[in-house]
mmCIF file of C-alpha atoms in Angstrom:
data_model
loop_
_atom_site.group_PDB
_atom_site.id
_atom_site.type_symbol
_atom_site.label_atom_id
_atom_site.label_comp_id
_atom_site.label_asym_id
_atom_site.label_seq_id
_atom_site.Cartn_x
_atom_site.Cartn_y
_atom_site.Cartn_z
ATOM 1 C CA MET A 1 0.000 0.000 0.000
ATOM 2 C CA ASN A 2 1.297 3.395 -0.962
ATOM 3 C CA ASN A 3 0.828 5.737 1.995
ATOM 4 C CA GLN A 4 3.442 8.321 1.014
ATOM 5 C CA LEU A 5 2.615 11.997 1.587
ATOM 6 C CA ILE A 6 3.798 14.057 -1.413
ATOM 7 C CA ILE A 7 3.821 17.876 -1.467
ATOM 8 C CA SER A 8 5.161 19.942 -4.382
ATOM 9 C CA ASN A 9 6.727 16.778 -5.870
ATOM 10 C CA THR A 10 8.607 16.188 -2.606
ATOM 11 C CA SER A 11 8.089 12.951 -0.671
ATOM 12 C CA ILE A 12 7.577 13.600 3.026
ATOM 13 C CA ARG A 13 9.190 10.847 5.074
ATOM 14 C CA LYS A 14 7.343 9.311 8.016
ATOM 15 C CA ASP A 15 8.801 7.431 10.988
ATOM 16 C CA SER A 16 7.434 4.223 12.514
ATOM 17 C CA ILE A 17 5.215 6.195 14.923
ATOM 18 C CA GLY A 18 3.604 8.207 12.120
ATOM 19 C CA ARG A 19 5.432 11.513 12.600
ATOM 20 C CA TYR A 20 6.408 13.482 9.493
ATOM 21 C CA SER A 21 9.785 14.978 8.572
ATOM 22 C CA LEU A 22 9.963 18.758 9.046
ATOM 23 C CA ASN A 23 13.118 18.809 6.947
ATOM 24 C CA ASP A 24 11.207 17.391 3.967
ATOM 25 C CA LEU A 25 8.365 19.867 4.527
ATOM 26 C CA HIS A 26 10.889 22.713 4.591
ATOM 27 C CA LYS A 27 12.298 21.475 1.286
ATOM 28 C CA ALA A 28 8.790 21.248 -0.207
ATOM 29 C CA SER A 29 8.027 24.824 0.888
ATOM 30 C CA GLY A 30 10.976 26.253 -1.056
ATOM 31 C CA ASN A 31 13.880 25.646 1.353
ATOM 32 C CA GLN A 32 14.195 29.292 2.419
ATOM 33 C CA ASP A 33 16.388 30.110 5.429
ATOM 34 C CA LYS A 34 13.655 32.129 7.134
ATOM 35 C CA ASP A 35 11.406 29.039 7.107
ATOM 36 C CA LYS A 36 13.889 26.684 8.788
ATOM 37 C CA PRO A 37 12.223 24.295 11.280
ATOM 38 C CA ALA A 38 14.526 25.501 14.063
ATOM 39 C CA ASN A 39 13.086 29.025 13.792
ATOM 40 C CA TRP A 40 9.530 27.724 14.080
ATOM 41 C CA LEU A 41 10.370 25.410 17.000
ATOM 42 C CA ARG A 42 11.776 28.356 18.971
ATOM 43 C CA SER A 43 8.566 30.390 18.763
ATOM 44 C CA GLU A 44 6.454 30.740 21.890
ATOM 45 C CA LYS A 45 3.249 29.676 20.113
ATOM 46 C CA THR A 46 4.878 26.438 18.938
ATOM 47 C CA VAL A 47 6.025 25.590 22.465
ATOM 48 C CA GLU A 48 2.503 26.255 23.771
ATOM 49 C CA LEU A 49 0.953 24.058 21.056
ATOM 50 C CA ILE A 50 3.310 21.170 21.865
ATOM 51 C CA ASP A 51 2.311 21.416 25.541
ATOM 52 C CA GLU A 52 -1.389 21.396 24.615
ATOM 53 C CA ILE A 53 -0.925 18.333 22.386
ATOM 54 C CA LEU A 54 0.749 16.455 25.244
ATOM 55 C CA ILE A 55 -1.986 17.456 27.706
ATOM 56 C CA ALA A 56 -4.752 16.420 25.294
ATOM 57 C CA HIS A 57 -3.037 13.120 24.485
ATOM 58 C CA ASN A 58 -2.567 12.189 28.148
ATOM 59 C CA ARG A 59 -6.184 13.092 28.874
ATOM 60 C CA GLU A 60 -7.432 10.891 26.025
ATOM 61 C CA VAL A 61 -5.422 7.824 26.990
ATOM 62 C CA LYS A 62 -6.286 8.359 30.698
ATOM 63 C CA LYS A 63 -2.657 7.930 31.733
ATOM 64 C CA GLN A 64 0.782 9.395 31.253
ATOM 65 C CA ASP A 65 2.306 7.986 28.065
ATOM 66 C CA SER A 66 6.049 8.530 28.317
ATOM 67 C CA ASP A 67 6.587 7.082 24.823
ATOM 68 C CA PHE A 68 4.502 9.719 23.049
ATOM 69 C CA LYS A 69 6.565 12.636 21.760
ATOM 70 C CA PRO A 70 5.048 15.224 19.406
ATOM 71 C CA VAL A 71 8.564 16.249 18.324
ATOM 72 C CA VAL A 72 11.661 14.090 18.041
ATOM 73 C CA SER A 73 15.096 14.635 16.486
ATOM 74 C CA LYS A 74 16.866 11.693 14.896
ATOM 75 C CA SER A 75 20.423 11.224 13.690
ATOM 76 C CA GLY A 76 21.670 9.118 10.825
ATOM 77 C CA ARG A 77 21.226 9.077 7.083
ATOM 78 C CA TYR A 78 17.460 9.495 7.391
ATOM 79 C CA GLY A 79 17.666 11.767 10.407
ATOM 80 C CA GLY A 80 16.090 15.123 11.046
ATOM 81 C CA THR A 81 13.152 16.467 13.031
ATOM 82 C CA TYR A 82 9.860 14.547 12.949
ATOM 83 C CA VAL A 83 6.546 15.913 14.248
ATOM 84 C CA CYS A 84 2.943 14.750 14.650
ATOM 85 C CA LYS A 85 0.179 15.679 12.190
ATOM 86 C CA GLU A 86 -1.070 18.675 14.214
ATOM 87 C CA LEU A 87 2.399 20.219 14.213
ATOM 88 C CA VAL A 88 2.696 19.617 10.458
ATOM 89 C CA TYR A 89 -0.335 21.857 9.947
ATOM 90 C CA SER A 90 1.025 24.451 12.396
ATOM 91 C CA TYR A 91 4.430 24.561 10.685
ATOM 92 C CA ALA A 92 2.816 24.871 7.252
ATOM 93 C CA MET A 93 0.592 27.762 8.393
ATOM 94 C CA TRP A 94 3.615 29.463 9.989
ATOM 95 C CA ILE A 95 5.360 29.410 6.596
ATOM 96 C CA SER A 96 2.383 30.713 4.602
ATOM 97 C CA ALA A 97 -1.335 30.221 4.062
ATOM 98 C CA ALA A 98 -0.672 29.017 0.504
ATOM 99 C CA PHE A 99 1.709 26.301 1.672
ATOM 100 C CA ALA A 100 -0.689 25.296 4.466
ATOM 101 C CA LEU A 101 -3.438 24.778 1.876
ATOM 102 C CA LYS A 102 -1.107 22.530 -0.161
ATOM 103 C CA VAL A 103 -0.353 20.438 2.918
ATOM 104 C CA ILE A 104 -4.012 20.095 3.933
ATOM 105 C CA ARG A 105 -5.073 19.027 0.436
ATOM 106 C CA ALA A 106 -2.175 16.588 0.085
ATOM 107 C CA TYR A 107 -3.018 14.960 3.412
ATOM 108 C CA ASP A 108 -6.728 14.781 2.550
ATOM 109 C CA ASN A 109 -5.863 13.073 -0.754
ATOM 110 C CA LEU A 110 -3.652 10.609 1.114
ATOM 111 C CA VAL A 111 -6.415 9.708 3.575
ATOM 112 C CA THR A 112 -9.040 9.452 0.823
ATOM 113 C CA SER A 113 -6.811 7.188 -1.300
ATOM 114 C CA ALA A 114 -6.070 4.967 1.692
ATOM 115 C CA ALA A 115 -9.796 4.643 2.417
ATOM 116 C CA LYS A 116 -10.500 3.606 -1.186
ATOM 117 C CA VAL A 117 -7.740 1.013 -1.101
ATOM 118 C CA LYS A 118 -9.027 -0.347 2.210
ATOM 119 C CA ALA A 119 -12.539 -0.682 0.818
ATOM 120 C CA THR A 120 -11.302 -3.038 -1.914
ATOM 121 C CA PHE A 121 -8.612 -4.629 0.237
ATOM 122 C CA VAL A 122 -8.549 -8.424 0.429
ATOM 123 C CA GLN A 123 -7.346 -9.291 3.915
ATOM 124 C CA SER A 124 -5.546 -12.507 4.675
ATOM 125 C CA THR A 125 -7.343 -15.123 6.728
ATOM 126 C CA ALA A 126 -6.128 -16.397 10.097
ATOM 127 C CA LYS A 127 -5.195 -19.714 8.468
ATOM 128 C CA GLU A 128 -3.089 -17.971 5.799
ATOM 129 C CA LEU A 129 -1.295 -15.956 8.496
ATOM 130 C CA THR A 130 -0.410 -19.025 10.605
ATOM 131 C CA PRO A 131 3.042 -19.644 8.977
ATOM 132 C CA LEU A 132 3.953 -15.994 9.544
ATOM 133 C CA ARG A 133 2.923 -16.131 13.212
ATOM 134 C CA GLN A 134 4.880 -19.360 13.702
ATOM 135 C CA THR A 135 7.996 -17.763 12.192
ATOM 136 C CA ALA A 136 7.700 -14.773 14.530
ATOM 137 C CA GLU A 137 7.214 -17.028 17.583
ATOM 138 C CA ARG A 138 10.274 -19.082 16.612
ATOM 139 C CA LEU A 139 12.437 -15.966 16.309
ATOM 140 C CA ILE A 140 11.288 -14.668 19.680
ATOM 141 C CA ALA A 141 12.049 -18.039 21.283
ATOM 142 C CA THR A 142 15.598 -18.090 19.859
ATOM 143 C CA GLY A 143 16.407 -14.684 21.360
ATOM 144 C CA VAL A 144 15.915 -12.376 18.394
ATOM 145 C CA GLY A 145 13.312 -10.591 20.498
ATOM 146 C CA ASN A 146 16.151 -9.236 22.627
ATOM 147 C CA ILE A 147 17.412 -7.318 19.582
ATOM 148 C CA TYR A 148 13.989 -6.566 18.059
ATOM 149 C CA PRO A 149 11.627 -6.158 21.072
ATOM 150 C CA ASP A 150 8.586 -5.635 18.828
ATOM 151 C CA ILE A 151 9.061 -7.735 15.708
ATOM 152 C CA TRP A 152 5.635 -6.901 14.314
ATOM 153 C CA LYS A 153 6.455 -3.184 14.130
ATOM 154 C CA TYR A 154 9.205 -3.998 11.638
ATOM 155 C CA VAL A 155 6.764 -6.006 9.528
ATOM 156 C CA HIS A 156 4.189 -3.193 9.632
ATOM 157 C CA LYS A 157 6.781 -0.638 8.581
ATOM 158 C CA GLU A 158 8.238 -2.819 5.813
ATOM 159 C CA PHE A 159 4.863 -3.481 4.164
ATOM 160 C CA GLY A 160 3.089 -0.226 5.034
ATOM 161 C CA VAL A 161 0.299 -1.772 7.102
ATOM 162 C CA GLU A 162 -1.084 -1.168 10.576
ATOM 163 C CA HIS A 163 -1.788 -4.835 11.294
ATOM 164 C CA ILE A 164 -0.646 -8.110 9.729
ATOM 165 C CA ASN A 165 -4.288 -8.856 8.834
ATOM 166 C CA GLU A 166 -3.926 -6.149 6.162
ATOM 167 C CA LEU A 167 -1.260 -8.146 4.330
ATOM 168 C CA LEU A 168 -2.285 -9.534 0.963
ATOM 169 C CA PRO A 169 -2.114 -13.339 0.740
ATOM 170 C CA GLU A 170 0.769 -13.055 -1.752
ATOM 171 C CA GLN A 171 2.677 -10.827 0.711
ATOM 172 C CA ILE A 172 2.788 -13.440 3.474
ATOM 173 C CA PRO A 173 5.749 -15.398 1.962
ATOM 174 C CA GLN A 174 7.565 -12.063 1.547
ATOM 175 C CA ALA A 175 6.923 -11.229 5.214
ATOM 176 C CA ILE A 176 8.269 -14.638 6.274
ATOM 177 C CA SER A 177 11.427 -14.027 4.206
ATOM 178 C CA PHE A 178 11.742 -10.612 5.841
ATOM 179 C CA LEU A 179 11.636 -12.195 9.332
ATOM 180 C CA ASP A 180 14.177 -14.810 8.260
ATOM 181 C CA ALA A 181 16.462 -11.959 7.199
ATOM 182 C CA LEU A 182 16.136 -10.455 10.688
ATOM 183 C CA GLU A 183 17.221 -13.790 12.128
ATOM 184 C CA GLY A 184 20.235 -13.766 9.797
ATOM 185 C CA GLU A 185 21.194 -10.347 11.108
ATOM 186 C CA TYR A 186 20.857 -11.566 14.690
ATOM 187 C CA ILE A 187 23.478 -14.344 14.405
ATOM 188 C CA PRO A 188 26.542 -12.050 14.018
ATOM 189 C CA LYS A 189 25.070 -9.747 16.678
ATOM 190 C CA GLN A 190 25.418 -12.605 19.163
ATOM 191 C CA GLN A 191 29.127 -12.819 18.379
ATOM 192 C CA LEU A 192 29.980 -9.104 18.482
ATOM 193 C CA PRO A 193 27.765 -6.126 19.178
ATOM 194 C CA GLN A 194 27.352 -4.163 15.971
ATOM 195 C CA VAL A 195 26.450 -0.561 15.391
ATOM 196 C CA GLY A 196 24.760 0.656 12.215
ATOM 197 C CA LEU A 197 26.531 3.328 10.224
ATOM 198 C CA GLU A 198 23.387 5.439 10.323
ATOM 199 C CA SER A 199 23.528 5.614 14.122
ATOM 200 C CA LEU A 200 27.059 7.054 13.866
ATOM 201 C CA ALA A 201 25.969 9.934 11.656
ATOM 202 C CA MET A 202 26.641 13.393 13.056
ATOM 203 C CA PRO A 203 24.661 15.859 10.907
ATOM 204 C CA MET A 204 24.526 19.553 11.769
ATOM 205 C CA SER A 205 21.226 18.891 13.539
ATOM 206 C CA PHE A 206 23.421 17.422 16.317
ATOM 207 C CA PHE A 207 23.833 20.998 17.588
ATOM 208 C CA ASP A 208 20.062 21.617 17.869
ATOM 209 C CA GLU A 209 19.919 20.304 21.427
ATOM 210 C CA TYR A 210 22.538 22.909 22.420
ATOM 211 C CA ASP A 211 20.463 25.961 21.448
ATOM 212 C CA TRP A 212 20.296 26.958 25.118
ATOM 213 C CA LEU A 213 24.090 26.810 25.445
ATOM 214 C CA PHE A 214 24.729 28.970 22.372
ATOM 215 C CA LYS A 215 22.243 31.471 23.798
ATOM 216 C CA LEU A 216 23.924 31.307 27.225
ATOM 217 C CA GLU A 217 27.314 32.017 25.640
ATOM 218 C CA GLY A 218 25.820 34.928 23.667
ATOM 219 C CA THR A 219 26.612 33.231 20.349
ATOM 220 C CA ASP A 220 24.525 33.215 17.154
ATOM 221 C CA LYS A 221 24.316 29.468 16.461
ATOM 222 C CA ASP A 222 23.551 29.766 12.744
ATOM 223 C CA GLU A 223 26.499 32.126 12.257
ATOM 224 C CA ALA A 224 28.813 29.926 14.343
ATOM 225 C CA LEU A 225 27.950 26.817 12.307
ATOM 226 C CA SER A 226 28.120 28.518 8.919
ATOM 227 C CA SER A 227 31.879 27.862 8.641
ATOM 228 C CA PHE A 228 34.590 26.158 10.689
ATOM 229 C CA TYR A 229 36.507 29.410 11.200
ATOM 230 C CA LYS A 230 33.425 31.126 12.638
ATOM 231 C CA TYR A 231 32.923 28.540 15.383
ATOM 232 C CA PRO A 232 33.813 30.386 18.634
ATOM 233 C CA GLN A 233 36.627 29.209 20.862
ATOM 234 C CA LYS A 234 34.431 29.463 23.958
ATOM 235 C CA MET A 235 32.239 26.622 22.605
ATOM 236 C CA LEU A 236 35.262 24.260 22.661
ATOM 237 C CA LYS A 237 35.435 24.078 26.455
ATOM 238 C CA ASN A 238 36.373 20.630 27.732
ATOM 239 C CA MET A 239 33.191 20.283 29.795
ATOM 240 C CA ALA A 240 30.456 17.632 29.664
ATOM 241 C CA GLU A 241 27.635 20.024 28.743
ATOM 242 C CA TYR A 242 29.467 21.438 25.694
ATOM 243 C CA PRO A 243 28.942 19.829 22.254
ATOM 244 C CA ASN A 244 31.481 17.145 21.364
ATOM 245 C CA PRO A 245 30.266 15.154 18.332
ATOM 246 C CA LEU A 246 33.540 13.244 17.967
ATOM 247 C CA GLY A 247 33.431 12.143 21.592
ATOM 248 C CA LYS A 248 29.815 11.039 21.213
ATOM 249 C CA MET A 249 30.630 9.011 18.096
ATOM 250 C CA LEU A 250 33.545 7.273 19.833
ATOM 251 C CA THR A 251 31.316 6.514 22.827
ATOM 252 C CA LYS A 252 28.773 4.827 20.537
ATOM 253 C CA LEU A 253 31.504 2.703 18.983
ATOM 254 C CA SER A 254 32.894 1.770 22.410
ATOM 255 C CA ASP A 255 29.424 0.787 23.645
ATOM 256 C CA ALA A 256 29.063 -1.446 20.579
ATOM 257 C CA GLY A 257 32.228 -3.325 21.531
ATOM 258 C CA VAL A 258 34.558 -1.648 19.030
ATOM 259 C CA ASN A 259 38.057 -0.881 20.328
ATOM 260 C CA VAL A 260 38.685 2.818 19.679
ATOM 261 C CA ASP A 261 41.439 3.382 22.267
ATOM 262 C CA ALA A 262 43.792 4.940 19.691
ATOM 263 C CA ALA A 263 41.123 7.381 18.549
ATOM 264 C CA TRP A 264 40.342 8.351 22.152
ATOM 265 C CA LEU A 265 44.047 8.894 22.831
ATOM 266 C CA HIS A 266 44.447 11.099 19.763
ATOM 267 C CA LEU A 267 41.361 13.180 20.626
ATOM 268 C CA ARG A 268 42.575 13.695 24.200
ATOM 269 C CA VAL A 269 46.055 14.653 22.966
ATOM 270 C CA LEU A 270 44.503 17.271 20.668
ATOM 271 C CA LYS A 271 42.403 18.635 23.541
ATOM 272 C CA HIS A 272 45.399 18.713 25.892
ATOM 273 C CA ASN A 273 47.643 20.497 23.392
ATOM 274 C CA TYR A 274 44.875 22.969 22.583
ATOM 275 C CA GLU A 275 44.497 23.858 26.273
ATOM 276 C CA VAL A 276 48.269 24.085 26.850
ATOM 277 C CA ASN A 277 48.813 26.290 23.789
ATOM 278 C CA THR A 278 45.875 28.497 24.778
ATOM 279 C CA ARG A 279 47.375 29.000 28.238
ATOM 280 C CA LYS A 280 50.799 29.739 26.733
ATOM 281 C CA LEU A 281 49.307 32.237 24.313
ATOM 282 C CA ASN A 282 47.406 33.993 27.083
ATOM 283 C CA SER A 283 50.540 33.981 29.244
ATOM 284 C CA SER A 284 52.758 35.416 26.477
ATOM 285 C CA MET A 285 50.181 38.111 25.794
ATOM 286 C CA SER A 286 50.124 38.986 29.494
ATOM 287 C CA ASP A 287 53.926 39.112 29.654
ATOM 288 C CA GLY A 288 54.086 41.367 26.612
ATOM 289 C CA GLU A 289 51.399 43.698 27.920
ATOM 290 C CA LEU A 290 53.109 43.819 31.317
ATOM 291 C CA SER A 291 56.497 44.647 29.784
ATOM 292 C CA ARG A 292 55.027 47.458 27.693
ATOM 293 C CA LEU A 293 53.165 48.814 30.718
ATOM 294 C CA LEU A 294 56.296 48.850 32.884
ATOM 295 C CA VAL A 295 58.360 50.581 30.180
ATOM 296 C CA VAL A 296 55.735 53.282 29.780
ATOM 297 C CA ARG A 297 55.414 53.707 33.534
ATOM 298 C CA ASN A 298 59.175 54.055 34.037
ATOM 299 C CA ARG A 299 59.461 56.616 31.247
ATOM 300 C CA PHE A 300 56.518 58.586 32.592
ATOM 301 C CA ASP A 301 57.874 58.296 36.135
ATOM 302 C CA LYS A 302 61.299 59.684 35.158
ATOM 303 C CA ALA A 303 59.855 62.485 33.047
ATOM 304 C CA LEU A 304 57.379 63.521 35.724
ATOM 305 C CA SER A 305 59.994 63.365 38.487
ATOM 306 C CA LEU A 306 62.398 65.509 36.463
ATOM 307 C CA TRP A 307 59.655 68.009 35.674
ATOM 308 C CA LYS A 308 58.549 68.082 39.321
ATOM 309 C CA ASP A 309 62.073 68.633 40.664
ATOM 310 C CA ASN A 310 62.837 71.447 38.220
ATOM 311 C CA LEU A 311 59.508 73.149 38.775
ATOM 312 C CA CYS A 312 59.658 72.937 42.568
ATOM 313 C CA ARG A 313 63.289 74.088 42.619
ATOM 314 C CA ASN A 314 62.343 77.171 40.634
ATOM 315 C CA LEU A 315 59.301 77.828 42.807
ATOM 316 C CA ILE A 316 61.342 77.566 46.004
ATOM 317 C CA ARG A 317 64.043 79.817 44.551
ATOM 318 C CA MET A 318 61.314 82.319 43.758
ATOM 319 C CA ASP A 319 60.057 81.946 47.358
ATOM 320 C CA VAL A 320 56.575 80.874 46.224
ATOM 321 C CA PRO A 321 54.617 79.816 49.393
ATOM 322 C CA SER A 322 52.788 76.932 47.650
ATOM 323 C CA ALA A 323 55.964 75.270 46.393
ATOM 324 C CA VAL A 324 56.282 72.727 49.220
ATOM 325 C CA PRO A 325 52.616 71.594 49.204
ATOM 326 C CA PHE A 326 52.737 71.340 45.385
ATOM 327 C CA ASN A 327 55.863 69.223 45.636
ATOM 328 C CA GLN A 328 54.067 66.882 48.052
ATOM 329 C CA ALA A 329 50.958 66.702 45.844
ATOM 330 C CA VAL A 330 52.972 65.676 42.790
ATOM 331 C CA THR A 331 54.867 63.119 44.880
ATOM 332 C CA ASP A 332 51.547 61.653 46.065
ATOM 333 C CA ALA A 333 50.251 61.528 42.467
ATOM 334 C CA ILE A 334 53.324 59.595 41.352
ATOM 335 C CA SER A 335 52.866 57.143 44.246
ATOM 336 C CA GLU A 336 49.222 56.677 43.248
ATOM 337 C CA LEU A 337 50.261 55.987 39.643
ATOM 338 C CA ARG A 338 52.729 53.344 40.799
ATOM 339 C CA PHE A 339 50.062 51.735 42.986
ATOM 340 C CA ILE A 340 47.609 51.536 40.079
ATOM 341 C CA THR A 341 50.150 50.093 37.636
ATOM 342 C CA ASP A 342 51.228 47.528 40.235
ATOM 343 C CA LYS A 343 47.614 46.373 40.588
ATOM 344 C CA ILE A 344 47.256 46.107 36.800
ATOM 345 C CA SER A 345 50.481 44.103 36.673
ATOM 346 C CA GLU A 346 49.165 41.680 39.287
ATOM 347 C CA ARG A 347 46.001 41.100 37.239
ATOM 348 C CA LEU A 348 47.969 40.488 34.056
ATOM 349 C CA ILE A 349 50.255 37.997 35.767
ATOM 350 C CA ALA A 350 47.281 36.209 37.335
#
């Protein structure tokens, strides 16, 4: 069954839960920067709508459903941001009324077509489905269920159905072959934990969960990620809450049983040398600034002392009554200057 949502000749991907790809919708709308999903997700109205959807959902199911998420970000080749149907409409309306109308009509056509197909759909009988059920039970008994906790979800997704009863009779052998293929994948997984290449993907959407940190650091995230030389040094801090895609990738590989000790060593060496060189650079800058400050102070000190001595000598020779107090005032000013420059020097050295 073809249940693909298509808008402006662009296929809109859907995950196993039924959420739609915002990235595909953005592409279908014209792919303009101002219409990026991240901009819409940051708006106050969007946040309020997400909260209302969660409240309504929990009220309908009469209990808290921790698995239900109106918005989810996924990594990998087919990653991106996926949202529920209500948020699809909201995002489309946020872009423009014209695009919202396209989305509504496309979804209506999809639902109408699915209803027509269902009306003429020949469902498989319980007897015809018996071999498929037996195959699934055998796989669960052999331990495949530990890798694929809900085998039927994979069958539903593969054949575009909501229940195995919707399979055509001629699709049942195909479904059995599909389950056998899952069993074939399970055998090497018993020998060594594997990790799919898609799960190691680190697209730019990796940084989306750090929006708060970019804001906290006073950094424009879009500008920072537009080029490697625009990424600010302050976002490279060696702290757990700061983004580290390489570290995350190596952690995934380690958890899968892959030995990446050499890669970890190299990454830590790079971090260590970066921190050491940064400290040296800051120290050399402080030393240079301190040296220049002391040279200027000494020159100013000598010039002012010479000027003070000559002026006061002439004033005393002329028997000017204010000569002695003036001499003391200038002396105090010079002492104050030395005190201030000493404090600045201490800060630079620290």
